[in-house]
mmCIF file of C-alpha atoms in Angstrom:
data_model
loop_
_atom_site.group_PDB
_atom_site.id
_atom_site.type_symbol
_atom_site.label_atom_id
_atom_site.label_comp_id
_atom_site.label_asym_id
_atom_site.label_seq_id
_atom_site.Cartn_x
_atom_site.Cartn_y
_atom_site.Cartn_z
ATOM 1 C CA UNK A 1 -7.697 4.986 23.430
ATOM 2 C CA UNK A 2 -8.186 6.764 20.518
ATOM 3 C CA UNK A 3 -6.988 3.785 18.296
ATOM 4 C CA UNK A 4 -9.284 1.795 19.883
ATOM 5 C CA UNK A 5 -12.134 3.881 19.410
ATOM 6 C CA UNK A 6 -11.617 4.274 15.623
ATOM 7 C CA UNK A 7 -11.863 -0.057 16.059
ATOM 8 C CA UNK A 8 -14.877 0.495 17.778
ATOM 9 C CA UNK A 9 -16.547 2.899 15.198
ATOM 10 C CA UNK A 10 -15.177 1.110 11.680
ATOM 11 C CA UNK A 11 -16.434 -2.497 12.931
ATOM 12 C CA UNK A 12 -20.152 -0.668 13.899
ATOM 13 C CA UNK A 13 -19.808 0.917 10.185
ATOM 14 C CA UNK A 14 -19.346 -2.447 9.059
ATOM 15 C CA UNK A 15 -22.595 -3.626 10.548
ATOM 16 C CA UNK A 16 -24.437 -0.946 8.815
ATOM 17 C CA UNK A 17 -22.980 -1.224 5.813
ATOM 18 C CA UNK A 18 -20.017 -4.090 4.616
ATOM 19 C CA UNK A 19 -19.570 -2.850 1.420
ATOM 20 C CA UNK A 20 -18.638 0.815 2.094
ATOM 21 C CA UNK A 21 -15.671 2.808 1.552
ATOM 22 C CA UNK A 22 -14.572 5.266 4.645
ATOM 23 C CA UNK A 23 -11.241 6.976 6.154
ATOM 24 C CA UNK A 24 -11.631 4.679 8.476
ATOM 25 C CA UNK A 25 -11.417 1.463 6.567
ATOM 26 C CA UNK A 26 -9.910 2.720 3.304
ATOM 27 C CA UNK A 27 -7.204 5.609 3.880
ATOM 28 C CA UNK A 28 -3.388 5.824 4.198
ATOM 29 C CA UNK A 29 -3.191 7.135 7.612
ATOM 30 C CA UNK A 30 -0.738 7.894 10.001
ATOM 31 C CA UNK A 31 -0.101 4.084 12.088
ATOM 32 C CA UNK A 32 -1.148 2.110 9.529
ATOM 33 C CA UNK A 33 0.551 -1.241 9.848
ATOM 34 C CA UNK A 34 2.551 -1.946 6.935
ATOM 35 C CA UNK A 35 1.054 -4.579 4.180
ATOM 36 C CA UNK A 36 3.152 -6.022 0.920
ATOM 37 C CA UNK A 37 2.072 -7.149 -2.266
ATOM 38 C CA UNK A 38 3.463 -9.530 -4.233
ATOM 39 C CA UNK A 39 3.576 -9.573 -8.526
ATOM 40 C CA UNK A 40 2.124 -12.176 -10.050
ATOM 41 C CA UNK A 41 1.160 -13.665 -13.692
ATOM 42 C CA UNK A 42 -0.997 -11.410 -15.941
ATOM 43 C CA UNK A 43 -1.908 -13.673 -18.765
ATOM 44 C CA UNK A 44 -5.799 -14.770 -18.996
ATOM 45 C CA UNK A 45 -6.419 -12.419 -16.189
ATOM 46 C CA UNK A 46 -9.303 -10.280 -16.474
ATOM 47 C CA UNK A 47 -11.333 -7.624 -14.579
ATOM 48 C CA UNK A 48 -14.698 -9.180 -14.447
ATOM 49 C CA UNK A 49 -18.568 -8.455 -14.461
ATOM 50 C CA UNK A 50 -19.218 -4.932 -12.590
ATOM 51 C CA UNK A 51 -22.479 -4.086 -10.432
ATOM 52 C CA UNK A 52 -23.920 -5.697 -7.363
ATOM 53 C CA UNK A 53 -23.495 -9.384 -6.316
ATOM 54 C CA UNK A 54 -20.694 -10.413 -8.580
ATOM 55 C CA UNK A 55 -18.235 -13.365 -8.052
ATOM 56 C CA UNK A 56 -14.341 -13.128 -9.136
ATOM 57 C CA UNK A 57 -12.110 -16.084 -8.972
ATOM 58 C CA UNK A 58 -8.190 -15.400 -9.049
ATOM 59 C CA UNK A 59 -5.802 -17.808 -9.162
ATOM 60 C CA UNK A 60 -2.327 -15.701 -8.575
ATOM 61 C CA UNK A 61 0.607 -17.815 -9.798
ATOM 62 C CA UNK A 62 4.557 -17.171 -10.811
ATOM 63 C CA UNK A 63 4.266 -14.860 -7.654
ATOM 64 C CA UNK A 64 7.465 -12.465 -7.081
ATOM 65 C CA UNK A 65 8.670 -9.179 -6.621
ATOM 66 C CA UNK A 66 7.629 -9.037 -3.094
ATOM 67 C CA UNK A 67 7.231 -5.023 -1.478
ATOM 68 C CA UNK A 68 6.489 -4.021 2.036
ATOM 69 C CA UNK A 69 4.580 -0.449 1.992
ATOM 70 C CA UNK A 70 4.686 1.328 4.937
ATOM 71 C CA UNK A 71 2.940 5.141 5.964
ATOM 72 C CA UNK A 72 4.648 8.141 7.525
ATOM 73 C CA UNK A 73 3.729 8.587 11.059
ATOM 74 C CA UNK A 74 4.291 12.112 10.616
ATOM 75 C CA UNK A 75 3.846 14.662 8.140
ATOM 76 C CA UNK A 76 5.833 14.370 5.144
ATOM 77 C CA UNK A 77 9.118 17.106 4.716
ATOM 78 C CA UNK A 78 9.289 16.534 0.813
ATOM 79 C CA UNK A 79 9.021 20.408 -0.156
ATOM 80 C CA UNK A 80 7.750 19.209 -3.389
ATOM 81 C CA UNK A 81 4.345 17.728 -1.786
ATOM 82 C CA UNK A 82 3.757 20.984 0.722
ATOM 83 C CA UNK A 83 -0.366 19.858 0.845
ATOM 84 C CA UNK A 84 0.197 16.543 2.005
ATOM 85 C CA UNK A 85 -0.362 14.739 5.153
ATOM 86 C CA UNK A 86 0.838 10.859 4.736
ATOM 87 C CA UNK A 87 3.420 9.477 2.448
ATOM 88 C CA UNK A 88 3.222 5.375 1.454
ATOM 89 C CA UNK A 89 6.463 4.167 0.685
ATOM 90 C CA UNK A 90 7.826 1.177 -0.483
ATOM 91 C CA UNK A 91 10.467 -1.298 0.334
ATOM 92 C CA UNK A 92 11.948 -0.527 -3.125
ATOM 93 C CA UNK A 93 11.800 2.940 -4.885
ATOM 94 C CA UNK A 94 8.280 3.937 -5.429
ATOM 95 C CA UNK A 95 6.582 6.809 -3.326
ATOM 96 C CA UNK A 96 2.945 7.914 -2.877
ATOM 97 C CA UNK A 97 1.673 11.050 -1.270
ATOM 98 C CA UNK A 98 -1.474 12.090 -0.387
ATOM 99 C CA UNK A 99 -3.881 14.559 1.744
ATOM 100 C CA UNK A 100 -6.047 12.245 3.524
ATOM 101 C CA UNK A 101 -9.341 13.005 5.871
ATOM 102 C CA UNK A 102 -12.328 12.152 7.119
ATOM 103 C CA UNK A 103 -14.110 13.257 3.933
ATOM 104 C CA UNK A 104 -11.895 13.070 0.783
ATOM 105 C CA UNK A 105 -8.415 11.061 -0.428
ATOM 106 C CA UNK A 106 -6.418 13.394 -3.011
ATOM 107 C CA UNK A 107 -3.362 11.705 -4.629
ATOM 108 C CA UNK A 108 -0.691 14.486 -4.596
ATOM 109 C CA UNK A 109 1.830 12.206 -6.969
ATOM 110 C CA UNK A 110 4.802 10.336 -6.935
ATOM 111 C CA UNK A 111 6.607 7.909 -9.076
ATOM 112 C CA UNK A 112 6.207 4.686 -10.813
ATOM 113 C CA UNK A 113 7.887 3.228 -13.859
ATOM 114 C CA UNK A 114 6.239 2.088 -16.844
ATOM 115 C CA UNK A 115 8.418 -0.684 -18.892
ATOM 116 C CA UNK A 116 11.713 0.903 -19.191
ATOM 117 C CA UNK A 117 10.214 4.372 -18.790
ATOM 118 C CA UNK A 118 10.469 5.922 -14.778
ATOM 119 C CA UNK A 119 7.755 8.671 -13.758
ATOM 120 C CA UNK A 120 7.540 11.142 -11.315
ATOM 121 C CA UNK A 121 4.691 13.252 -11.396
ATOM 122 C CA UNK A 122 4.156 16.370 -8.684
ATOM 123 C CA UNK A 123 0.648 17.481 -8.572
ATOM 124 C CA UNK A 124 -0.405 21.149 -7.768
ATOM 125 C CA UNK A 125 -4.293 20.329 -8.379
ATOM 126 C CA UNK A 126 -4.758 16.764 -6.895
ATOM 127 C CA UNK A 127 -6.419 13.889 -8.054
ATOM 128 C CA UNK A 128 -9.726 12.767 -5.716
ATOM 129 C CA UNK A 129 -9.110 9.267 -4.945
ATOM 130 C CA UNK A 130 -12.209 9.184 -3.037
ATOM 131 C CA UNK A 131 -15.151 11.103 -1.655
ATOM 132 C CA UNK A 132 -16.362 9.669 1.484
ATOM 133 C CA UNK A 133 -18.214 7.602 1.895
ATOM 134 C CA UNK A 134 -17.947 5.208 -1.215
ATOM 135 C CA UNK A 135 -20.524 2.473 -1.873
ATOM 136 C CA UNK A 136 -21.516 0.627 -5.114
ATOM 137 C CA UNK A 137 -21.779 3.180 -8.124
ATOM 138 C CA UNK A 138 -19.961 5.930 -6.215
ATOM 139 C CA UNK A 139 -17.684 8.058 -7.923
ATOM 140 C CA UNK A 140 -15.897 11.195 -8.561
ATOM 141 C CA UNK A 141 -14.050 13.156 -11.247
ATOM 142 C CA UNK A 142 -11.215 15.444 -10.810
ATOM 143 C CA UNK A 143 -9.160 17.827 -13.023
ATOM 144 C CA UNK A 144 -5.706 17.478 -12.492
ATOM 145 C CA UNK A 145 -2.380 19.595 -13.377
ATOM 146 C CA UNK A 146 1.423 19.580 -12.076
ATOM 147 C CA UNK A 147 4.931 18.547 -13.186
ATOM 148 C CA UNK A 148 5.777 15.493 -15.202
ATOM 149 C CA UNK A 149 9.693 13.813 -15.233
ATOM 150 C CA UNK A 150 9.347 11.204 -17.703
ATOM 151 C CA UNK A 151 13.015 9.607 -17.803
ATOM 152 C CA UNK A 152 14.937 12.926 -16.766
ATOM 153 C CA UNK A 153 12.647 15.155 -18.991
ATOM 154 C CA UNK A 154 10.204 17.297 -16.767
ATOM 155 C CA UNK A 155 7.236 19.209 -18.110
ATOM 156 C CA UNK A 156 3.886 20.465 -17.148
ATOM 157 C CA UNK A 157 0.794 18.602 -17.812
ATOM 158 C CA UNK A 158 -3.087 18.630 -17.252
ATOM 159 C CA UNK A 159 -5.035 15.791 -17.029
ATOM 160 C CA UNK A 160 -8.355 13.845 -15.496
ATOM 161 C CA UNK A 161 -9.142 11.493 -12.798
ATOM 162 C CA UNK A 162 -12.307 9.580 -12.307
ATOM 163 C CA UNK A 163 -12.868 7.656 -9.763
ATOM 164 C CA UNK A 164 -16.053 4.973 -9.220
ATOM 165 C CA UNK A 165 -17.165 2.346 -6.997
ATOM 166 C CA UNK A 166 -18.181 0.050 -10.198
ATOM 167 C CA UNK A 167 -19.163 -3.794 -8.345
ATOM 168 C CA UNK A 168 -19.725 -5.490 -5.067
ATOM 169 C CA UNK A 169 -19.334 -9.136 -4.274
ATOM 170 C CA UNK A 170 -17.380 -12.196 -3.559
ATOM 171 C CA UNK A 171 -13.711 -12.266 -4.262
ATOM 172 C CA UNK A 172 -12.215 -15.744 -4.315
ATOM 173 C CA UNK A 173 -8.870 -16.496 -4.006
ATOM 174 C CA UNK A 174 -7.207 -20.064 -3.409
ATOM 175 C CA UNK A 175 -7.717 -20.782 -0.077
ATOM 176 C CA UNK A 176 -10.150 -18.570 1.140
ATOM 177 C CA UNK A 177 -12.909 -16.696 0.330
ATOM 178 C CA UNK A 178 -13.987 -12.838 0.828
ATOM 179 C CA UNK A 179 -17.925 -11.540 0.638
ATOM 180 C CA UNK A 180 -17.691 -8.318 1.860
ATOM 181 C CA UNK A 181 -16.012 -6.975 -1.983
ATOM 182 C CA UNK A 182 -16.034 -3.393 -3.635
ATOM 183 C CA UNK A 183 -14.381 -3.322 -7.065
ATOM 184 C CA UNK A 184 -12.670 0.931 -7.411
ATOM 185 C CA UNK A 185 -11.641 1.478 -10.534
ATOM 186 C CA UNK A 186 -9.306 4.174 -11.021
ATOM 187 C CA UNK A 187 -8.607 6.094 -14.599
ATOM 188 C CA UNK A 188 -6.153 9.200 -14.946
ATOM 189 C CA UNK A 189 -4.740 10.392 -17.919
ATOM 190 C CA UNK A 190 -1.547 13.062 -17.573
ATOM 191 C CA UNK A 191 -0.650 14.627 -21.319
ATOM 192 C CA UNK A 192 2.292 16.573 -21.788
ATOM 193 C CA UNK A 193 4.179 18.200 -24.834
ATOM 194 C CA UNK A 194 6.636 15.401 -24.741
ATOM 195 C CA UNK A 195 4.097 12.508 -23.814
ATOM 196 C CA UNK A 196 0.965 11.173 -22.620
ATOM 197 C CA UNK A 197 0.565 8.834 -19.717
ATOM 198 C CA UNK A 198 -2.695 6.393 -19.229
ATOM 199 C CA UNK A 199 -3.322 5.048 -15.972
ATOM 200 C CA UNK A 200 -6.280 2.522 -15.092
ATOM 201 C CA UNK A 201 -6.700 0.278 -11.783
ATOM 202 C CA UNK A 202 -9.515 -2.054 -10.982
ATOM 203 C CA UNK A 203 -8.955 -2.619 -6.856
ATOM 204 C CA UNK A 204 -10.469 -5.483 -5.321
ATOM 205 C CA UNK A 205 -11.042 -4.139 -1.377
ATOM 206 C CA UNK A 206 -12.099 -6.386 1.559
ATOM 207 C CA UNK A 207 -13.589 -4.052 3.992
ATOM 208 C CA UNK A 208 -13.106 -6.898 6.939
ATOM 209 C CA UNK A 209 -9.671 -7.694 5.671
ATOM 210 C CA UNK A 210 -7.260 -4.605 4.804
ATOM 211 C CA UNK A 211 -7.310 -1.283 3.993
ATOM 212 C CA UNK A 212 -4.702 -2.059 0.583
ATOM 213 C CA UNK A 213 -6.829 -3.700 -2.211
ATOM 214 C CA UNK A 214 -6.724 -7.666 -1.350
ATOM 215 C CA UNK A 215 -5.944 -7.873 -5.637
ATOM 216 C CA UNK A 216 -5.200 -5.286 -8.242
ATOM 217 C CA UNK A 217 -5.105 -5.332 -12.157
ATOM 218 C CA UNK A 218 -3.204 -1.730 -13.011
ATOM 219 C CA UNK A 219 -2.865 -1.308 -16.532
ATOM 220 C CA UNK A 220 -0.831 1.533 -17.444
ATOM 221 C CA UNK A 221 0.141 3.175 -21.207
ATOM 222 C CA UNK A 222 2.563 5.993 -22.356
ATOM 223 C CA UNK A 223 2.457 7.377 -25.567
ATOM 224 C CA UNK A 224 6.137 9.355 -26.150
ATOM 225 C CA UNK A 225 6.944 11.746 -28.794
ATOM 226 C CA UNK A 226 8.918 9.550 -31.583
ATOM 227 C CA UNK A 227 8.594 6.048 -29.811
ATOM 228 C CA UNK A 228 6.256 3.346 -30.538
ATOM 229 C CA UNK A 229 3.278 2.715 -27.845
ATOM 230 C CA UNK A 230 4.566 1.181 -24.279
ATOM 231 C CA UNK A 231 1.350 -0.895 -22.262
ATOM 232 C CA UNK A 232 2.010 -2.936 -19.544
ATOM 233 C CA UNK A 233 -0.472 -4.676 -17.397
ATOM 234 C CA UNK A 234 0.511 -5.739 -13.840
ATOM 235 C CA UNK A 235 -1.267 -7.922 -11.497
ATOM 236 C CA UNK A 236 -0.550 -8.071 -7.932
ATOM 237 C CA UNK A 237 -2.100 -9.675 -4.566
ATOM 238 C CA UNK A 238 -1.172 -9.002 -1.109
ATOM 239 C CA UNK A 239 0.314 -12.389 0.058
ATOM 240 C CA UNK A 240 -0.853 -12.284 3.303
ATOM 241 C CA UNK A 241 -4.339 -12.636 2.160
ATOM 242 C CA UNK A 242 -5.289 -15.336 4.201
ATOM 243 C CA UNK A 243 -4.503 -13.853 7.862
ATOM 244 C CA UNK A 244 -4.960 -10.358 6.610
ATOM 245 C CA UNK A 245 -6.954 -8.175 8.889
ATOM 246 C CA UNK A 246 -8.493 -4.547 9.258
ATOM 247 C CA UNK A 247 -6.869 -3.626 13.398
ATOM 248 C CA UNK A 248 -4.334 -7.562 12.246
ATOM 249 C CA UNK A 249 -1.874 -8.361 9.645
ATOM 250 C CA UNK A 250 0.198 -10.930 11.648
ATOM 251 C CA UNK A 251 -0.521 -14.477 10.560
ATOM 252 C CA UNK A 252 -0.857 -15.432 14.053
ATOM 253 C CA UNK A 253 -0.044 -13.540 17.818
ATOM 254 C CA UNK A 254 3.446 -14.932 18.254
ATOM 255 C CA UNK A 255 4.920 -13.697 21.494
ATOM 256 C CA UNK A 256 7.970 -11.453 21.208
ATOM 257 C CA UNK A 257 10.637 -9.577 22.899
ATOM 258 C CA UNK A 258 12.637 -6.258 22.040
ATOM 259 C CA UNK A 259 15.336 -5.457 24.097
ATOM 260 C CA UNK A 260 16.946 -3.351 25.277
ATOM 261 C CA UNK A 261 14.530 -0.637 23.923
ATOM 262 C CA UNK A 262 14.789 2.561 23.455
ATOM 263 C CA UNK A 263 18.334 1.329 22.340
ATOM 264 C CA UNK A 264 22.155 2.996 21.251
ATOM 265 C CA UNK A 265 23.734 -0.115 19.647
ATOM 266 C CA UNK A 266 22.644 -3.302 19.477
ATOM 267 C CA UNK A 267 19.081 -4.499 19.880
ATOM 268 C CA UNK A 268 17.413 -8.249 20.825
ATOM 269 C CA UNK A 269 14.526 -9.668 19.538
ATOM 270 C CA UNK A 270 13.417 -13.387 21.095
ATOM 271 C CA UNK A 271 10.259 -15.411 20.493
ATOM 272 C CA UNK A 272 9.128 -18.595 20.997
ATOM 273 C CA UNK A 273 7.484 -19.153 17.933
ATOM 274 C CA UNK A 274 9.044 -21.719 15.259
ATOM 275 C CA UNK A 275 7.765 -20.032 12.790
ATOM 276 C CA UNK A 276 9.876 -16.746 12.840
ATOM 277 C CA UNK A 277 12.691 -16.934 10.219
ATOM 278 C CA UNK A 278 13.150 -13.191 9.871
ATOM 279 C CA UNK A 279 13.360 -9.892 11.230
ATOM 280 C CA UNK A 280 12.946 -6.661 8.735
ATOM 281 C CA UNK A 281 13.448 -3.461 9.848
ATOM 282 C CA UNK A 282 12.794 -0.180 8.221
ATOM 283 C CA UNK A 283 13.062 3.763 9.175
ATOM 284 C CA UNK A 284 9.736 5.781 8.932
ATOM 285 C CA UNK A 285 9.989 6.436 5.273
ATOM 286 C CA UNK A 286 10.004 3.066 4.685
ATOM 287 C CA UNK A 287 13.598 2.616 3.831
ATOM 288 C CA UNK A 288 14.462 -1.020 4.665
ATOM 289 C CA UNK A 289 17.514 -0.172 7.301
ATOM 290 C CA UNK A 290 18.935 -3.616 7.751
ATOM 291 C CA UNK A 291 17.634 -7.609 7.471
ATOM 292 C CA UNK A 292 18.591 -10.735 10.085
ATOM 293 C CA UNK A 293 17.712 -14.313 10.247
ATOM 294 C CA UNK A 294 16.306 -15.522 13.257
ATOM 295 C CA UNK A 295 17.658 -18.763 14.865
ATOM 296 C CA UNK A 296 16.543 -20.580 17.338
ATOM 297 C CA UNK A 297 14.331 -17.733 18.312
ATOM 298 C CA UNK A 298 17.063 -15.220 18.835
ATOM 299 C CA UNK A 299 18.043 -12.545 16.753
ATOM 300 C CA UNK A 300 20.594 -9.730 17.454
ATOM 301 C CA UNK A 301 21.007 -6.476 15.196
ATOM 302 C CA UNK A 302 23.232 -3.582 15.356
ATOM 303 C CA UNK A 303 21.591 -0.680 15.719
ATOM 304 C CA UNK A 304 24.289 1.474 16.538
ATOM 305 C CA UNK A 305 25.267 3.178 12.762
ATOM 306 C CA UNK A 306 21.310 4.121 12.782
ATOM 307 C CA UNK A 307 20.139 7.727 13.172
ATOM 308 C CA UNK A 308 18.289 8.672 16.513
ATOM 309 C CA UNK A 309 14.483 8.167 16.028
ATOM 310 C CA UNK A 310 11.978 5.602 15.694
ATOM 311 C CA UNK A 311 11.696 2.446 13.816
ATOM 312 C CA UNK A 312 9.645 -0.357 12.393
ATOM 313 C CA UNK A 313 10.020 -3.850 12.660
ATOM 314 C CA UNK A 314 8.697 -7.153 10.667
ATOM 315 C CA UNK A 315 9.009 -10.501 12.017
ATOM 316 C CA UNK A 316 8.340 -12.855 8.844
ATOM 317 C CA UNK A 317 8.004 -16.581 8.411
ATOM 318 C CA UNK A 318 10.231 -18.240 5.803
ATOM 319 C CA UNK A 319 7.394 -17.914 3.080
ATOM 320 C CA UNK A 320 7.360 -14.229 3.710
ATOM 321 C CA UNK A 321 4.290 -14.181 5.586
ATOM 322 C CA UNK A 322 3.967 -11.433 8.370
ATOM 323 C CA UNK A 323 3.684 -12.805 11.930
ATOM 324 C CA UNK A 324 4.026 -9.701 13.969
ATOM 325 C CA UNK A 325 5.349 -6.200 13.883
ATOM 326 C CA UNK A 326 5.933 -3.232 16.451
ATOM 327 C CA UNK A 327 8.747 -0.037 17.184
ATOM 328 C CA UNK A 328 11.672 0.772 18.774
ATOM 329 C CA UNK A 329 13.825 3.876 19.445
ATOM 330 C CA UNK A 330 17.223 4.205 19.199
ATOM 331 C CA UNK A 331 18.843 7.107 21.130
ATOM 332 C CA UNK A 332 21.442 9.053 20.776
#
């Protein structure tokens, strides 16, 4: 009921206002179904006009690198991160965590990697991702400080964080075309003894379509004691863009079967659809737990070596695309 209500409420905000910024359509929360990005080519691309009414054509190519990101459905145990209340975590090795509600977003750290240079940062004064609500020209500076690990090395730094709503418009990608656009850029800077990091994001949101940015230019610089200058720009878009959807991300509502569930060894999954090729399933930190083709629209897994708990599942065509997800247990 409650999920449904929050449906109920973020499609009447929409009505009010399609171009605005709120918990409900913007962040990480507990439930969230997962989304993935893909990497794609860089060169030519460019962030655009800011301001109101603006157009932006992307053309993603040389796509690769694909991630599923997936939210905590519980608070995070990292001792590290004792202020947070969501972690996002990847399919790969990168972390996010964050204190979310219904009035602010503050980014608590995590790690990233930077050419061959890998970053974990733990914040003890956060940076404001957002200040709800956001609309065009709405924005927000924080002062930041913490830990830095720059490739085994850890120091403190301070730094800044501003935050602004800086365009609305049209976002068109190949295939199909969103109106209901807000550009966020995002600009930190984190300087310790031993270096000083540079971190800017221009996110392209759909509020109909997801609550991840639809396309993102991140552009990110460290400057390291006694090494030359290290800038890389990345560009990535989720794949899904075309089925995407704020309560959806399945491509389409393929009917399918888990069984026997809650489970202690193996576990079925069975589906009509043609389209399902694959079934993904990860634990809730978003560790990817084990992989199966489907054939014929049968699947079987063996559950048995996991822990006792609860688990996600994907069911993806054989372009990746998402056509349905959902949980099981496994008991012990």
């Amino acid at each position: 009921m409650k999920k449904t209500l929050l449906v109920i409420f973020a499609f009447f905000g929409l009505a009010v206002n399609a171009q605005t910024l709120t918990y409900a359509n913007h962040a990480p929360a507990w439930y969230n179904l997962p989304y993935q990005i893909m990497q794609c080519d860089s060169t030519g691309v460019t962030s655009g006009a800011s301001g109101a009414a603006q157009t932006w054509t992307y053309n993603p190519i040389n796509m690769h690198g694909l991630k599923t990101y997936s939210t905590t459905n519980t608070n995070p145990t990292n001792p590290f991160y004792p202020a947070t209340n969501v972690a996002v975590y990847s399919s790969t090795t990168d972390v996010s965590y964050y204190n979310t509600n219904a009035s602010t977003n503050k980014y608590y750290g995590g790690d990233l990697v930077i050419n061959s240079y890998a970053i974990s940062a733990i914040y003890a004064s956060p940076a404001i991702y957002a200040v709800y609500p956001m609309s065009l020209n709405t924005s927000t500076t924080s002062t930041t400080n913490g830990t830095v690990t720059i490739s085994g090395f850890s120091q403190n730094f301070t730094g800044s964080c501003m935050v602004k709503a800086d365009a609305t418009g049209t976002l068109v990608l190949p295939g199909k075309t969103f109106t209901d656009v807000i550009r966020v850029v995002t600009t930190q800077t984190l300087t310790a003894s031993i270096a000083t990091v540079y971190l800017s994001n221009y996110d392209y949101y759909s509020i109909s379509a997801s609550k991840a940015p639809l396309f993102s230019i991140q552009t990110s610089t460290i400057n390291a004691i006694a090494q030359p200058t290290s800038t890389q720009t990345v560009v990535y878009v989720q794949p899904n863009y075309s089925v995407v959807g704020v309560t959806e991300s399945s491509k389409t509502d393929i009917q399918l079967t888990v069984f026997p569930n809650p489970t202690s060894s193996f576990i079925n999954f069975s589906t009509a659809s043609l389209e399902a090729s694959k079934v993904m399933v990860y634990d809730l930190t978003g560790k990817m737990m084990a992989t199966e083709m489907i054939e014929n629209g049968k699947s079987k897994m063996n559950a048995g070596n996991f822990a006792g708990g609860v688990y996600m599942y994907l069911i993806s065509d054989k372009n990746n695309q998402v056509l349905t997800t959902g949980k099981f247990t496994v008991s012990k």
